[in-house]
Amino acid sequence: MGNIVSTKQMLLNAQKGNYAVPAFNIHNLETIQVVVETAAEMRSPVILAGTPGTINYAGADYIVAIAGVAASKYDIPIAVHLDHFEDVEAIKGNIDMGFKSAMIDASREPFEKNIEIVREVVDYAHKRGTVVEAELGKLGGQEDNMNIDEKDAMYTNPESAREFVEKTGIDSLAVAIGTAHGLYKGEPKLDFERLMEIKSKVKVPLVLHGASDVPDGKVKRAIELGICKVNIATDLKIPFSNAVKEYFIAHPDANDPRKYMTPGKEAMKQVVIHKINVCGSANRI
């Protein structure tokens, strides 16, 4: 079994080096192969992230075993990360299974309740060498016409962020500064002033969720201002599935997964290369 690492050191290194580590959402053998092989070619640390849906689909044991094989094949830091988990017991079970990094998302809860839930996960995880990410503020399908009061309610409040990190003991903080999950209706407007203020009050590495479909320049600016981990999901799924669809259109009688999965992997690889370059994480090992 290869050596799966926690995200702690890789994010602290990114913070020091002023780059970000990409966290790619994976789903199966093929998507893990693409991400890890590409990261190894580019000498980039990498995070394999699985949502609750992915872990239910593929099985935590399979994901950890495949990642373990990848870690033994390539001499780059590889972490497996639980992404957007809301169920505390599920997080504990997956930590016991071998996940070294977990995100507990209690951002829907009131502030004090969020702290209490996150604290429970941190206590459990830290005893087992696992690091914890949490979120303050809410990611939604945010509209351009949101007023300032609504923004303050949805976006991460810098002073609350300082208190939240202090009281929970988390290792990294996901901030809501104007990104959303999925694809955008218009171009996202990121609140860089807010990010700068959060960075001035919070010492732990900061995480940007919902970075798919955000223009590269804005992601790079966010990294310059202190983002150390960038989550990428939707941007990977679309080219993979489009390439598989195109293969079937060209070969309607195809039935061999080894053949029809390959164009999907090749299309996804191009996105992984691009995102590693945007994050500035190549040759950081």
CSV table of C-alpha atoms in Angstrom, one decimal:
chain,number,residue,atom,x,y,z
A,1,MET,CA,0.0,0.0,0.0
A,2,GLY,CA,1.4,3.4,-1.0
A,3,ASN,CA,1.7,6.3,1.4
A,4,ILE,CA,-1.4,8.5,1.3
A,5,VAL,CA,-0.6,11.7,3.0
A,6,SER,CA,-2.8,14.3,4.8
A,7,THR,CA,-3.3,17.7,3.1
A,8,LYS,CA,-1.7,19.5,6.1
A,9,GLN,CA,1.9,19.9,4.9
A,10,MET,CA,1.0,20.3,1.2
A,11,LEU,CA,-1.3,23.2,2.0
A,12,LEU,CA,1.2,24.8,4.4
A,13,ASN,CA,3.8,24.5,1.6
A,14,ALA,CA,1.4,26.1,-0.8
A,15,GLN,CA,0.7,29.0,1.7
A,16,LYS,CA,4.4,29.6,2.0
A,17,GLY,CA,5.1,29.3,-1.8
A,18,ASN,CA,2.0,31.4,-2.8
A,19,TYR,CA,0.4,28.8,-5.0
A,20,ALA,CA,-2.6,26.5,-4.6
A,21,VAL,CA,-3.0,22.7,-4.6
A,22,PRO,CA,-5.7,21.5,-6.9
A,23,ALA,CA,-8.4,19.2,-5.4
A,24,PHE,CA,-9.9,17.2,-8.3
A,25,ASN,CA,-13.3,15.4,-7.7
A,26,ILE,CA,-12.8,11.8,-8.8
A,27,HIS,CA,-15.4,9.0,-9.2
A,28,ASN,CA,-13.7,5.8,-10.3
A,29,LEU,CA,-10.5,4.1,-11.4
A,30,GLU,CA,-10.3,6.0,-14.7
A,31,THR,CA,-10.7,9.5,-13.2
A,32,ILE,CA,-8.1,8.7,-10.4
A,33,GLN,CA,-5.7,7.4,-13.0
A,34,VAL,CA,-6.0,10.6,-15.1
A,35,VAL,CA,-5.5,13.0,-12.2
A,36,VAL,CA,-2.6,11.1,-10.6
A,37,GLU,CA,-0.7,10.3,-13.8
A,38,THR,CA,-1.0,13.9,-15.0
A,39,ALA,CA,0.0,15.3,-11.6
A,40,ALA,CA,3.0,12.9,-11.5
A,41,GLU,CA,4.1,14.1,-15.0
A,42,MET,CA,3.9,17.7,-13.9
A,43,ARG,CA,5.5,17.1,-10.4
A,44,SER,CA,2.5,18.6,-8.7
A,45,PRO,CA,1.1,17.6,-5.3
A,46,VAL,CA,-2.6,16.6,-5.7
A,47,ILE,CA,-5.8,16.0,-3.7
A,48,LEU,CA,-8.3,13.4,-4.8
A,49,ALA,CA,-11.7,14.6,-3.5
A,50,GLY,CA,-14.8,12.4,-3.1
A,51,THR,CA,-18.2,13.8,-2.3
A,52,PRO,CA,-20.7,11.6,-0.3
A,53,GLY,CA,-22.3,10.6,-3.6
A,54,THR,CA,-19.0,9.4,-5.0
A,55,ILE,CA,-18.1,7.5,-1.9
A,56,ASN,CA,-21.5,5.8,-1.9
A,57,TYR,CA,-21.1,5.0,-5.6
A,58,ALA,CA,-17.5,3.7,-5.6
A,59,GLY,CA,-17.0,2.6,-2.0
A,60,ALA,CA,-14.6,4.3,0.4
A,61,ASP,CA,-12.5,1.1,0.6
A,62,TYR,CA,-12.1,1.0,-3.2
A,63,ILE,CA,-11.2,4.7,-3.4
A,64,VAL,CA,-8.5,4.4,-0.7
A,65,ALA,CA,-7.1,1.2,-2.2
A,66,ILE,CA,-6.8,2.7,-5.7
A,67,ALA,CA,-5.3,5.9,-4.3
A,68,GLY,CA,-2.9,3.8,-2.2
A,69,VAL,CA,-1.7,2.0,-5.4
A,70,ALA,CA,-1.3,5.4,-7.1
A,71,ALA,CA,0.7,6.7,-4.2
A,72,SER,CA,3.1,3.7,-4.3
A,73,LYS,CA,3.6,4.1,-8.1
A,74,TYR,CA,4.4,7.8,-8.1
A,75,ASP,CA,6.6,9.8,-5.8
A,76,ILE,CA,4.3,12.8,-5.4
A,77,PRO,CA,2.2,13.7,-2.4
A,78,ILE,CA,-1.3,12.3,-2.9
A,79,ALA,CA,-4.1,13.0,-0.4
A,80,VAL,CA,-7.7,11.6,-0.4
A,81,HIS,CA,-10.2,14.0,0.8
A,82,LEU,CA,-13.8,13.8,1.9
A,83,ASP,CA,-15.6,16.7,0.1
A,84,HIS,CA,-18.7,18.5,1.5
A,85,PHE,CA,-19.7,15.8,4.0
A,86,GLU,CA,-22.5,16.9,6.4
A,87,ASP,CA,-22.8,13.6,8.3
A,88,VAL,CA,-20.4,13.5,11.2
A,89,GLU,CA,-20.7,9.7,11.7
A,90,ALA,CA,-20.0,9.1,8.0
A,91,ILE,CA,-16.8,11.2,8.3
A,92,LYS,CA,-15.6,9.2,11.3
A,93,GLY,CA,-16.2,5.9,9.4
A,94,ASN,CA,-14.3,7.1,6.4
A,95,ILE,CA,-11.4,8.4,8.5
A,96,ASP,CA,-11.1,5.0,10.0
A,97,MET,CA,-11.1,3.6,6.4
A,98,GLY,CA,-8.0,5.6,5.5
A,99,PHE,CA,-9.0,9.1,4.5
A,100,LYS,CA,-6.5,11.6,5.8
A,101,SER,CA,-8.4,14.8,5.0
A,102,ALA,CA,-12.0,15.7,5.6
A,103,MET,CA,-14.3,18.6,5.0
A,104,ILE,CA,-17.2,18.9,7.4
A,105,ASP,CA,-19.8,21.3,5.9
A,106,ALA,CA,-22.1,22.6,8.6
A,107,SER,CA,-22.3,26.0,6.9
A,108,ARG,CA,-26.1,25.8,6.8
A,109,GLU,CA,-26.2,25.8,10.6
A,110,PRO,CA,-26.2,28.8,12.9
A,111,PHE,CA,-22.7,30.0,13.8
A,112,GLU,CA,-22.4,28.4,17.3
A,113,LYS,CA,-23.9,25.1,16.1
A,114,ASN,CA,-21.5,25.1,13.1
A,115,ILE,CA,-18.6,25.5,15.6
A,116,GLU,CA,-19.9,22.7,17.8
A,117,ILE,CA,-20.3,20.2,14.9
A,118,VAL,CA,-16.9,21.1,13.4
A,119,ARG,CA,-15.2,20.8,16.8
A,120,GLU,CA,-16.5,17.2,17.2
A,121,VAL,CA,-15.0,16.3,13.8
A,122,VAL,CA,-11.7,18.0,14.6
A,123,ASP,CA,-11.3,16.2,17.9
A,124,TYR,CA,-11.9,12.8,16.3
A,125,ALA,CA,-9.7,13.5,13.2
A,126,HIS,CA,-6.7,15.1,14.9
A,127,LYS,CA,-6.3,12.0,17.2
A,128,ARG,CA,-6.0,9.9,14.0
A,129,GLY,CA,-3.6,12.1,12.0
A,130,THR,CA,-6.4,13.5,9.8
A,131,VAL,CA,-6.8,17.2,8.9
A,132,VAL,CA,-10.1,19.0,8.8
A,133,GLU,CA,-11.5,21.7,6.5
A,134,ALA,CA,-14.8,23.6,7.3
A,135,GLU,CA,-16.8,26.3,5.6
A,136,LEU,CA,-18.1,29.6,6.8
A,137,GLY,CA,-20.6,31.4,4.7
A,138,LYS,CA,-22.8,29.7,2.0
A,139,LEU,CA,-22.1,28.8,-1.6
A,140,GLY,CA,-25.2,29.0,-3.7
A,141,GLY,CA,-26.3,29.8,-7.2
A,142,GLN,CA,-25.5,33.5,-6.5
A,143,GLU,CA,-27.0,36.2,-8.7
A,144,ASP,CA,-25.4,39.4,-9.8
A,145,ASN,CA,-28.2,41.5,-8.3
A,146,MET,CA,-27.6,40.5,-4.8
A,147,ASN,CA,-27.5,43.5,-2.5
A,148,ILE,CA,-24.8,44.2,0.2
A,149,ASP,CA,-26.8,42.9,3.1
A,150,GLU,CA,-27.5,39.6,1.3
A,151,LYS,CA,-23.9,39.4,0.5
A,152,ASP,CA,-22.9,39.8,4.1
A,153,ALA,CA,-25.4,37.1,5.1
A,154,MET,CA,-24.1,34.7,2.4
A,155,TYR,CA,-20.4,35.5,2.2
A,156,THR,CA,-17.8,34.8,4.8
A,157,ASN,CA,-17.5,37.5,7.5
A,158,PRO,CA,-13.8,38.1,8.2
A,159,GLU,CA,-14.2,38.7,11.9
A,160,SER,CA,-16.4,35.6,12.3
A,161,ALA,CA,-13.8,33.7,10.3
A,162,ARG,CA,-11.1,34.6,12.9
A,163,GLU,CA,-13.3,33.4,15.8
A,164,PHE,CA,-14.5,30.3,13.9
A,165,VAL,CA,-10.9,29.1,13.2
A,166,GLU,CA,-9.8,29.8,16.8
A,167,LYS,CA,-12.8,28.0,18.4
A,168,THR,CA,-12.8,24.9,16.1
A,169,GLY,CA,-9.1,24.2,15.6
A,170,ILE,CA,-9.6,23.5,11.9
A,171,ASP,CA,-6.6,23.1,9.5
A,172,SER,CA,-8.1,25.0,6.5
A,173,LEU,CA,-11.1,27.2,5.9
A,174,ALA,CA,-13.4,27.3,2.8
A,175,VAL,CA,-14.5,30.9,2.2
A,176,ALA,CA,-17.6,32.1,0.4
A,177,ILE,CA,-16.5,35.1,-1.7
A,178,GLY,CA,-18.8,34.9,-4.7
A,179,THR,CA,-18.2,31.4,-6.3
A,180,ALA,CA,-20.9,28.9,-6.7
A,181,HIS,CA,-21.1,25.2,-7.4
A,182,GLY,CA,-21.7,24.1,-11.0
A,183,LEU,CA,-21.8,26.5,-14.0
A,184,TYR,CA,-22.6,30.2,-13.8
A,185,LYS,CA,-25.3,32.2,-15.6
A,186,GLY,CA,-23.1,35.2,-16.0
A,187,GLU,CA,-19.4,35.8,-15.1
A,188,PRO,CA,-18.9,35.4,-11.3
A,189,LYS,CA,-17.9,38.5,-9.4
A,190,LEU,CA,-15.4,37.6,-6.7
A,191,ASP,CA,-15.1,39.8,-3.6
A,192,PHE,CA,-11.3,40.1,-3.4
A,193,GLU,CA,-11.4,42.8,-0.7
A,194,ARG,CA,-13.2,40.4,1.6
A,195,LEU,CA,-10.7,37.7,0.8
A,196,MET,CA,-7.8,40.1,1.7
A,197,GLU,CA,-9.5,40.9,5.0
A,198,ILE,CA,-10.1,37.3,5.8
A,199,LYS,CA,-6.4,36.5,5.0
A,200,SER,CA,-5.3,39.3,7.4
A,201,LYS,CA,-7.3,37.7,10.3
A,202,VAL,CA,-6.9,34.0,9.6
A,203,LYS,CA,-3.6,32.1,9.8
A,204,VAL,CA,-4.8,28.7,8.3
A,205,PRO,CA,-4.8,28.0,4.6
A,206,LEU,CA,-7.9,29.2,2.7
A,207,VAL,CA,-9.9,27.2,0.2
A,208,LEU,CA,-11.9,28.2,-2.9
A,209,HIS,CA,-14.9,26.0,-3.7
A,210,GLY,CA,-17.0,26.3,-6.9
A,211,ALA,CA,-13.9,27.2,-9.0
A,212,SER,CA,-15.2,25.4,-12.1
A,213,ASP,CA,-16.1,27.9,-14.8
A,214,VAL,CA,-14.4,30.8,-13.0
A,215,PRO,CA,-12.1,32.7,-15.4
A,216,ASP,CA,-8.4,31.7,-14.9
A,217,GLY,CA,-7.4,35.3,-14.1
A,218,LYS,CA,-9.8,35.5,-11.2
A,219,VAL,CA,-8.7,32.2,-9.8
A,220,LYS,CA,-5.0,33.3,-10.1
A,221,ARG,CA,-5.8,36.5,-8.3
A,222,ALA,CA,-7.5,34.6,-5.5
A,223,ILE,CA,-4.4,32.5,-5.2
A,224,GLU,CA,-2.2,35.6,-5.0
A,225,LEU,CA,-4.4,36.8,-2.2
A,226,GLY,CA,-4.1,33.7,-0.1
A,227,ILE,CA,-6.2,30.8,-1.6
A,228,CYS,CA,-4.1,27.6,-1.1
A,229,LYS,CA,-6.5,24.9,-2.3
A,230,VAL,CA,-8.8,25.1,-5.4
A,231,ASN,CA,-11.7,22.6,-5.8
A,232,ILE,CA,-12.5,21.4,-9.4
A,233,ALA,CA,-15.4,19.2,-10.2
A,234,THR,CA,-17.8,20.3,-13.0
A,235,ASP,CA,-14.9,21.3,-15.3
A,236,LEU,CA,-13.7,17.7,-15.3
A,237,LYS,CA,-17.0,15.9,-15.8
A,238,ILE,CA,-18.2,17.8,-18.9
A,239,PRO,CA,-15.2,17.1,-21.2
A,240,PHE,CA,-15.0,13.5,-20.1
A,241,SER,CA,-18.6,12.8,-20.9
A,242,ASN,CA,-18.6,14.8,-24.1
A,243,ALA,CA,-15.6,12.8,-25.4
A,244,VAL,CA,-17.3,9.5,-24.6
A,245,LYS,CA,-20.6,10.7,-26.3
A,246,GLU,CA,-18.6,11.7,-29.4
A,247,TYR,CA,-16.9,8.3,-29.5
A,248,PHE,CA,-20.3,6.6,-29.5
A,249,ILE,CA,-21.6,8.8,-32.2
A,250,ALA,CA,-18.6,7.9,-34.3
A,251,HIS,CA,-18.8,4.2,-33.3
A,252,PRO,CA,-22.5,3.4,-32.6
A,253,ASP,CA,-21.8,-0.3,-32.2
A,254,ALA,CA,-19.0,0.2,-29.7
A,255,ASN,CA,-19.2,-1.9,-26.5
A,256,ASP,CA,-15.7,-2.1,-25.0
A,257,PRO,CA,-15.2,0.2,-22.0
A,258,ARG,CA,-11.4,0.1,-22.6
A,259,LYS,CA,-12.1,1.8,-26.0
A,260,TYR,CA,-14.8,4.2,-25.1
A,261,MET,CA,-13.4,5.4,-21.8
A,262,THR,CA,-10.0,6.3,-23.3
A,263,PRO,CA,-11.2,9.4,-25.2
A,264,GLY,CA,-12.9,10.6,-22.0
A,265,LYS,CA,-9.6,10.2,-20.1
A,266,GLU,CA,-7.7,12.0,-22.7
A,267,ALA,CA,-10.1,15.0,-22.7
A,268,MET,CA,-10.1,15.1,-18.9
A,269,LYS,CA,-6.3,15.1,-18.9
A,270,GLN,CA,-6.1,18.3,-20.8
A,271,VAL,CA,-8.3,20.0,-18.1
A,272,VAL,CA,-6.1,18.6,-15.3
A,273,ILE,CA,-3.0,20.0,-17.0
A,274,HIS,CA,-4.6,23.4,-17.4
A,275,LYS,CA,-5.9,23.6,-13.8
A,276,ILE,CA,-2.4,22.6,-12.4
A,277,ASN,CA,-0.9,25.4,-14.4
A,278,VAL,CA,-3.6,27.9,-13.2
A,279,CYS,CA,-2.9,26.8,-9.6
A,280,GLY,CA,0.9,27.2,-10.1
A,281,SER,CA,1.5,23.8,-8.4
A,282,ALA,CA,3.7,22.2,-11.1
A,283,ASN,CA,7.3,21.4,-10.1
A,284,ARG,CA,6.5,22.1,-6.4
A,285,ILE,CA,7.7,18.8,-5.0
